[in-house]
Coordinates of C-alpha atoms in Angstrom, one line a residue:
M90 CA -29.1 -18.9 -9.3
E91 CA -26.1 -19.7 -7.4
T92 CA -25.6 -18.3 -4.0
V93 CA -22.3 -16.7 -3.0
L94 CA -21.2 -15.6 0.6
V95 CA -19.2 -12.3 1.1
I96 CA -17.7 -12.0 4.6
G97 CA -17.0 -8.5 5.8
A98 CA -19.1 -5.5 4.8
A99 CA -16.5 -2.7 4.6
R100 CA -16.3 -0.7 1.5
S101 CA -14.8 -3.3 -0.5
G102 CA -17.4 -6.1 0.7
I103 CA -20.5 -4.0 -0.4
A104 CA -19.0 -3.2 -3.8
V105 CA -18.3 -6.8 -4.6
S106 CA -21.9 -7.9 -3.3
K107 CA -23.4 -5.4 -5.7
L108 CA -21.2 -6.5 -8.6
L109 CA -22.1 -10.1 -8.0
Q110 CA -25.6 -9.3 -7.6
K111 CA -25.7 -7.3 -11.0
N112 CA -24.2 -10.5 -12.7
G113 CA -26.6 -12.9 -11.5
Y114 CA -25.6 -14.2 -8.1
H115 CA -27.8 -14.5 -5.1
V116 CA -25.5 -12.8 -2.5
I117 CA -25.3 -13.3 1.4
L118 CA -23.3 -10.6 3.0
T119 CA -22.3 -11.2 6.4
D120 CA -20.4 -9.2 9.1
S121 CA -19.7 -9.5 12.8
N122 CA -20.8 -6.0 13.3
E123 CA -24.0 -4.0 12.5
V124 CA -24.4 -3.2 8.7
K125 CA -25.6 0.3 8.4
E126 CA -26.5 0.1 4.7
K127 CA -28.4 -3.1 5.4
M128 CA -31.8 -1.7 4.3
D129 CA -30.4 -0.3 1.1
L130 CA -28.5 -3.5 0.2
E131 CA -31.6 -5.7 0.8
T132 CA -33.6 -3.4 -1.4
L133 CA -31.3 -4.5 -4.1
G134 CA -31.8 -8.1 -3.2
I135 CA -28.6 -8.7 -1.2
E136 CA -29.4 -10.8 1.9
V137 CA -27.7 -9.2 4.8
V138 CA -26.6 -11.0 8.1
D139 CA -25.1 -8.7 10.6
N140 CA -24.0 -8.8 14.1
G141 CA -22.5 -12.2 13.9
H142 CA -22.0 -15.4 11.8
P143 CA -24.8 -17.9 12.4
D144 CA -24.0 -21.4 11.9
W145 CA -26.6 -21.8 9.2
L146 CA -24.3 -19.9 7.0
L147 CA -21.7 -22.8 7.2
E148 CA -24.4 -25.3 6.0
K149 CA -25.0 -23.9 2.6
D150 CA -23.1 -24.9 -0.7
Y151 CA -21.3 -21.9 -2.4
P152 CA -19.3 -22.2 -5.4
F153 CA -16.8 -19.6 -3.9
V154 CA -16.7 -17.3 -0.9
V155 CA -15.3 -13.9 -1.1
K156 CA -14.0 -12.3 2.2
N157 CA -12.6 -8.8 3.2
P158 CA -8.7 -9.0 2.5
G159 CA -8.2 -7.7 6.3
I160 CA -9.9 -10.8 7.9
P161 CA -7.3 -13.5 8.6
Y162 CA -7.7 -16.9 7.6
R163 CA -7.7 -18.2 11.1
V164 CA -11.0 -16.6 11.7
P165 CA -13.3 -19.4 12.5
I166 CA -15.9 -18.7 9.6
V167 CA -13.0 -18.4 7.0
K168 CA -11.1 -21.3 8.3
H169 CA -14.3 -23.4 8.0
F170 CA -14.7 -22.8 4.1
Q171 CA -10.8 -23.0 3.8
E172 CA -10.8 -26.5 5.4
A173 CA -13.9 -27.6 3.3
G174 CA -11.9 -26.9 0.0
V175 CA -14.3 -23.9 -0.8
P176 CA -12.4 -21.4 -3.1
I177 CA -12.0 -18.1 -1.2
Y178 CA -11.3 -14.9 -3.2
T179 CA -10.9 -11.3 -2.5
E180 CA -13.0 -8.6 -4.4
I181 CA -9.9 -8.1 -6.9
E182 CA -10.3 -11.6 -8.4
I183 CA -14.2 -11.0 -8.9
A184 CA -13.7 -7.4 -10.4
Y185 CA -11.1 -8.9 -13.0
R186 CA -13.7 -11.6 -14.0
F187 CA -16.5 -9.0 -14.5
A188 CA -14.5 -6.0 -16.4
P189 CA -12.8 -7.5 -19.2
G190 CA -11.9 -4.3 -20.8
F191 CA -9.6 -3.3 -17.9
K192 CA -5.9 -3.5 -18.5
Y193 CA -3.8 -3.9 -15.3
A194 CA -0.4 -2.2 -14.2
A195 CA -0.2 -3.9 -10.9
V196 CA 2.0 -3.0 -7.7
T197 CA 2.9 -4.6 -4.6
G198 CA 5.7 -4.6 -2.2
T199 CA 6.3 -3.7 1.5
D200 CA 7.1 -0.1 0.8
G201 CA 6.6 2.4 -1.9
K202 CA 3.6 0.9 -3.3
T203 CA 1.4 4.0 -3.0
T204 CA 3.8 6.3 -4.6
V205 CA 4.6 4.1 -7.6
T206 CA 0.7 3.7 -8.0
T207 CA 0.0 7.3 -7.6
L208 CA 2.7 8.4 -9.9
L209 CA 1.8 5.7 -12.5
Y210 CA -1.9 6.7 -12.4
E211 CA -0.9 10.3 -13.2
M212 CA 1.0 9.1 -16.3
L213 CA -1.7 6.9 -17.5
N214 CA -4.5 9.5 -16.9
A215 CA -2.5 12.4 -18.5
K216 CA -2.8 10.3 -21.8
E217 CA -6.4 9.2 -21.6
K218 CA -9.0 8.7 -18.7
A219 CA -7.6 6.1 -16.5
L220 CA -8.5 4.5 -13.2
V221 CA -6.7 3.9 -9.9
A222 CA -8.0 1.3 -7.4
G223 CA -7.1 -1.3 -4.7
N224 CA -5.2 -0.9 -1.6
I225 CA -4.8 2.7 -2.4
G226 CA -8.4 3.3 -1.2
T227 CA -10.9 2.7 -3.8
P228 CA -12.0 -1.1 -4.4
L229 CA -11.7 -2.4 -7.8
S230 CA -15.3 -3.9 -7.6
E231 CA -16.5 -0.5 -7.2
L232 CA -15.0 0.7 -10.3
A233 CA -16.0 -2.6 -12.2
L234 CA -19.5 -2.0 -11.1
I235 CA -19.6 1.3 -12.7
H236 CA -17.4 0.8 -16.0
Q237 CA -18.0 -3.0 -16.6
E238 CA -18.5 -2.7 -20.2
E239 CA -15.6 0.0 -20.8
T240 CA -12.1 0.0 -21.4
F241 CA -9.6 1.4 -19.1
N242 CA -5.9 1.4 -18.1
V243 CA -5.8 0.7 -14.4
A244 CA -3.2 1.4 -11.9
L245 CA -3.8 -1.0 -9.1
E246 CA -2.0 -1.3 -5.8
L247 CA -2.1 -4.6 -4.2
S248 CA -1.5 -5.7 -0.5
N249 CA -0.3 -9.5 0.0
F250 CA -3.7 -9.8 1.6
Q251 CA -5.5 -9.1 -1.6
L252 CA -3.0 -11.4 -3.5
L253 CA -3.9 -14.4 -1.4
G254 CA -7.3 -14.3 -2.9
I255 CA -6.7 -14.2 -6.6
D256 CA -7.1 -17.2 -8.8
T257 CA -7.0 -15.8 -12.5
F258 CA -6.1 -12.1 -12.2
R259 CA -3.4 -11.3 -14.6
P260 CA -1.8 -7.6 -14.9
K261 CA 0.0 -6.7 -18.2
I262 CA 3.1 -5.4 -16.1
S263 CA 3.7 -5.8 -12.3
V264 CA 6.2 -5.1 -9.6
V265 CA 7.3 -6.0 -6.3
T266 CA 8.9 -2.7 -5.1
N267 CA 10.8 -4.4 -2.2
L268 CA 10.4 -6.9 0.6
A269 CA 10.9 -6.2 4.5
P270 CA 9.4 -7.7 7.7
D271 CA 5.8 -6.8 8.0
H272 CA 2.3 -8.0 8.7
L273 CA 3.7 -10.6 11.1
D274 CA 0.5 -10.1 13.4
Y275 CA -1.4 -11.7 10.4
M276 CA 0.8 -14.2 8.5
D277 CA 2.0 -17.3 9.9
S278 CA 5.7 -16.4 9.0
L279 CA 8.0 -13.9 7.4
E280 CA 8.8 -16.5 4.4
E281 CA 5.0 -16.7 3.9
Y282 CA 4.6 -13.0 3.7
Y283 CA 7.3 -12.7 1.1
Q284 CA 5.9 -15.7 -1.0
S285 CA 2.6 -14.1 -1.1
K286 CA 3.8 -11.1 -2.7
M287 CA 5.1 -13.1 -5.6
L288 CA 1.2 -14.2 -6.4
I289 CA 1.1 -11.0 -8.4
Y290 CA 2.8 -12.5 -11.6
K291 CA 1.8 -16.1 -11.3
N292 CA -0.9 -15.8 -14.3
C293 CA 1.3 -14.0 -16.6
N294 CA 2.5 -14.9 -19.9
S295 CA 5.4 -14.1 -22.2
Q296 CA 3.6 -10.9 -23.5
D297 CA 3.6 -9.5 -19.8
W298 CA 6.7 -7.9 -18.1
F299 CA 7.6 -8.1 -14.2
I300 CA 9.9 -5.6 -12.8
R301 CA 12.5 -7.4 -10.6
N302 CA 14.2 -5.2 -8.1
I303 CA 17.7 -6.8 -8.1
D304 CA 18.8 -4.4 -5.2
D305 CA 16.7 -6.3 -3.1
E306 CA 18.1 -9.5 -1.8
N307 CA 14.8 -10.8 -0.7
I308 CA 13.2 -10.2 -4.2
V309 CA 16.2 -11.9 -5.7
K310 CA 15.6 -15.2 -3.4
Y311 CA 11.7 -15.2 -3.8
A312 CA 11.1 -14.1 -7.4
Q313 CA 11.6 -17.4 -9.0
N314 CA 9.8 -19.3 -11.9
I315 CA 8.7 -16.1 -13.5
P316 CA 6.5 -17.0 -16.2
C317 CA 6.5 -13.5 -18.2
Q318 CA 9.5 -11.1 -19.3
V319 CA 11.6 -10.0 -16.5
I320 CA 12.8 -6.3 -16.3
D321 CA 15.7 -6.1 -13.9
F322 CA 15.9 -2.8 -11.8
S323 CA 18.8 -1.4 -9.9
L324 CA 19.8 2.0 -8.7
T325 CA 23.4 0.9 -8.5
Q326 CA 23.9 -2.1 -10.6
E327 CA 23.9 -3.1 -14.3
A328 CA 20.3 -3.6 -15.1
D329 CA 17.3 -3.2 -17.6
L330 CA 16.0 -0.2 -15.8
Y331 CA 18.8 1.9 -14.4
K332 CA 20.2 5.5 -14.0
D333 CA 23.3 7.3 -14.3
D334 CA 24.1 10.7 -12.8
T335 CA 21.6 12.6 -15.0
F336 CA 19.1 10.5 -16.5
A337 CA 17.0 7.4 -16.0
Y338 CA 16.8 4.6 -18.6
L339 CA 14.8 1.6 -19.8
K340 CA 17.5 -0.3 -21.9
D341 CA 18.1 2.2 -24.7
E342 CA 15.4 4.7 -24.0
M343 CA 15.8 7.7 -21.9
L344 CA 12.8 7.8 -19.5
F345 CA 13.3 11.1 -17.6
K346 CA 16.0 13.5 -16.1
L347 CA 16.7 12.9 -12.5
S348 CA 16.8 16.7 -11.8
D349 CA 13.2 16.9 -12.8
L350 CA 12.0 15.0 -9.8
K351 CA 10.5 16.9 -7.0
I352 CA 10.3 13.9 -4.3
V353 CA 13.2 13.4 -2.2
G354 CA 15.5 10.4 -1.7
D355 CA 17.1 7.5 -3.9
F356 CA 14.2 5.2 -2.8
N357 CA 11.8 7.6 -4.5
C358 CA 13.9 8.0 -7.7
G359 CA 13.6 4.3 -7.9
N360 CA 9.7 4.6 -7.3
A361 CA 9.6 7.0 -10.1
M362 CA 11.8 4.8 -12.6
M363 CA 9.4 1.8 -11.9
A364 CA 6.2 4.0 -12.3
A365 CA 7.8 5.3 -15.7
C366 CA 8.8 1.9 -17.0
M367 CA 5.0 0.5 -16.3
A368 CA 3.5 3.5 -17.8
Y369 CA 5.7 2.9 -20.8
K370 CA 4.7 -0.8 -21.1
M371 CA 0.9 0.6 -20.9
G372 CA 1.6 2.5 -24.0
I373 CA 2.3 5.8 -22.5
D374 CA 4.7 8.1 -24.7
L375 CA 7.9 9.5 -23.3
E376 CA 6.9 13.0 -23.6
T377 CA 3.7 12.3 -21.2
I378 CA 5.8 10.4 -18.9
Q379 CA 8.4 13.1 -18.3
S380 CA 5.9 16.0 -18.2
V381 CA 4.2 14.2 -15.1
I382 CA 7.5 13.6 -13.7
R383 CA 8.3 17.3 -13.8
S384 CA 4.9 18.2 -12.0
F385 CA 4.5 15.3 -9.3
K386 CA 4.9 16.5 -5.9
G387 CA 4.5 13.3 -3.9
V388 CA 1.8 11.4 -2.1
E389 CA 0.0 12.7 1.0
H390 CA 1.4 10.9 4.3
R391 CA 4.6 9.9 2.7
I392 CA 7.5 12.2 3.5
E393 CA 4.8 15.0 2.7
Y394 CA 6.0 18.5 3.5
V395 CA 3.6 20.4 5.9
N396 CA 5.0 23.7 6.9
T397 CA 8.2 25.5 8.2
I398 CA 7.8 27.2 11.5
N399 CA 10.7 29.3 12.9
G400 CA 13.1 27.8 10.6
V401 CA 12.0 24.2 11.4
R402 CA 10.5 21.8 8.6
F403 CA 7.7 19.6 9.5
Y404 CA 7.0 16.2 7.6
N405 CA 4.2 13.9 7.6
D406 CA 5.1 10.3 6.9
S407 CA 2.3 8.6 8.5
K408 CA 2.1 5.9 5.9
A409 CA 5.5 4.7 7.2
T410 CA 3.8 1.7 9.1
N411 CA 7.0 -0.4 9.5
T412 CA 10.7 0.0 10.0
H413 CA 11.7 -0.2 6.6
A414 CA 9.5 2.8 5.5
A415 CA 10.8 4.7 8.4
C416 CA 14.3 3.9 7.4
A417 CA 13.6 5.2 3.9
A418 CA 12.3 8.6 5.2
L419 CA 15.2 8.8 7.5
S420 CA 17.6 8.4 4.8
A421 CA 16.3 11.5 3.0
F422 CA 17.7 13.9 5.7
D423 CA 21.1 14.5 6.7
K424 CA 20.9 15.6 10.4
N425 CA 18.9 17.3 13.2
V426 CA 15.8 15.1 13.0
I427 CA 13.3 15.1 15.8
L428 CA 11.6 11.7 15.2
L429 CA 8.0 11.1 16.1
C430 CA 7.2 7.4 16.1
G431 CA 5.3 4.5 17.6
G432 CA 2.0 2.9 17.4
K433 CA 0.5 -0.6 17.2
D434 CA 2.9 -3.6 17.9
K435 CA 2.9 -5.7 15.0
H436 CA 5.8 -7.7 16.4
I437 CA 8.6 -6.6 14.1
S438 CA 12.1 -5.5 15.1
F439 CA 13.0 -1.9 15.2
D440 CA 16.9 -2.7 15.2
D441 CA 17.2 -1.4 11.6
L442 CA 16.5 2.1 12.9
K443 CA 19.6 2.1 14.9
Q444 CA 21.7 3.0 11.7
Y445 CA 20.0 6.4 11.9
D446 CA 21.0 7.3 15.5
H447 CA 23.5 9.9 14.3
K448 CA 20.8 11.8 12.5
I449 CA 18.2 11.8 15.4
K450 CA 18.5 14.9 17.7
H451 CA 15.7 13.4 19.6
C452 CA 12.9 10.5 19.3
F453 CA 9.7 11.1 21.0
S454 CA 8.0 7.7 20.8
F455 CA 4.1 7.2 21.6
G456 CA 1.6 4.5 21.5
Q457 CA 1.7 0.9 22.3
T458 CA 5.3 0.6 21.3
K459 CA 6.4 3.9 23.1
D460 CA 9.0 2.2 25.2
H461 CA 10.3 0.0 22.4
F462 CA 12.6 2.8 21.1
K463 CA 14.5 3.1 24.2
S464 CA 17.2 0.7 23.1
I465 CA 17.2 2.0 19.7
F466 CA 18.1 5.5 20.1
T467 CA 20.4 7.4 22.3
N468 CA 18.1 10.4 23.0
Q469 CA 14.8 9.0 23.5
T470 CA 11.6 10.0 25.5
S471 CA 8.3 7.8 25.7
C472 CA 5.0 9.8 25.5
Q473 CA 1.5 8.6 25.7
T474 CA -0.1 10.1 22.6
M475 CA 1.4 11.8 19.2
K476 CA 0.1 15.1 20.5
D477 CA 2.2 14.7 23.5
A478 CA 5.3 13.6 21.4
L479 CA 4.8 16.8 19.0
D480 CA 4.5 19.1 22.1
H481 CA 7.7 17.8 23.6
A482 CA 9.3 18.1 20.1
I483 CA 8.4 21.9 20.0
E484 CA 9.9 22.5 23.2
I485 CA 13.3 21.5 22.0
M486 CA 13.3 22.5 18.4
E487 CA 15.5 25.0 16.9
E488 CA 16.3 26.5 13.7
G489 CA 17.4 23.9 11.0
D490 CA 15.6 21.1 12.7
V491 CA 13.5 18.6 11.0
I492 CA 10.4 17.3 12.8
L493 CA 9.5 14.2 11.3
L494 CA 6.4 11.9 11.9
S495 CA 7.4 8.5 10.8
P496 CA 5.7 6.0 12.9
A497 CA 7.3 2.7 11.7
C498 CA 4.3 1.1 13.4
S499 CA 0.5 0.9 12.4
S500 CA -1.8 3.2 13.7
F501 CA -4.6 0.9 14.8
D502 CA -3.6 1.4 18.8
Q503 CA -4.8 5.0 18.8
F504 CA -6.1 6.0 15.2
K505 CA -8.8 4.3 12.8
N506 CA -6.0 4.4 10.1
Y507 CA -2.8 6.2 9.0
E508 CA -4.7 8.7 6.8
I509 CA -6.5 9.9 10.0
R510 CA -3.1 9.8 12.2
G511 CA -1.6 11.9 9.4
E512 CA -4.4 14.4 9.2
I513 CA -4.4 14.9 12.8
F514 CA -0.7 15.7 12.5
K515 CA -1.0 18.2 10.0
D516 CA -3.7 20.0 11.9
L517 CA -1.7 19.9 15.0
V518 CA 1.1 21.6 13.1
E519 CA -1.1 24.2 11.4
E520 CA -2.3 25.0 15.0
I521 CA 1.2 25.6 16.0
A522 CA 2.0 27.9 12.9
K523 CA -1.0 30.0 13.9
R524 CA 0.2 30.4 17.3
G525 CA 3.4 31.6 16.0

């Protein structure tokens, strides 16, 4: 029996450990912190080493190592195996190997991933039972463990961290939604980050499709040597996947009517076009695609309408963890935006936000980067917390204003994740509504 080392006991690490154990491997799961599920895992036969990584782990021979995608390659235990030439995978690769009946529509990019993946899943699932997994929240290995012998269409959201750990993974259709600076606290360079996104199609063949966003100059630059059929996408240029004033098209097929979209902004129209194209390739009929388009109301934490109080609309865009996503949100509104932004410093520039200064009634920034916005917006105030920022926004709001949480930063300075940040924001807004 071969022994495999799994580094990181988060949800995906536990899932892939169970999947490997089920398929005949002896699994050692290690984590720098205490593993609360240790007793249950050991009952299954999984060896758990927590509260650190002892040296003896480095002395064993492994056919491959699996690591949590969020653990950087520079962490000593990971670096050791990388330098030793041991293959290092993420749970995506393992799930792919052990669930041969899964057919994948894979989505990556800097922004829009979750909207495209969610809408795609709704289209797939409307026809017959489908799965959604990956960076959107559910580990693929968790689903492979349950449905290993079954056949499913899978809408799969992939981060570049997950893509760095694939070897044979092959989607039937894939897309890189866009490319913008992000994760420079993890990657060695911006070029390396962009190149990592292109791994999504590396194992594809002539039967597969890749949607290439030709409106994005970075994708045009980095999407090279594509081994599958290319579907060019554009909102403004002649392309395979395009729109006019009324409809979205895939070549000669009318995909859907633009006025049926409930989600706001041109970028969301593009997200819907990508999702519809992917569903079509996966065998979903146009009637089903159009029905889902008419009913889809958007993704939680992504320009999510929360409430209207005294004529002021509140939107939760907590998933905007970089400037490109925040720019997309700001482009959806015309004026009178009271912006709440800030969070963990990922060492990216906020200069792109300057173009929206004319729309910003006032910016209340908070968290680690609270002072970074002083040179970006004419009207700016630094606050300690998101609640402080919202309290200041309430003091100056007038009928017709929009209060928008669009942080342009990750949440990890003050919150566990962007979902919790968004939930807290919505709770605060509901408290304000109750107070009248």
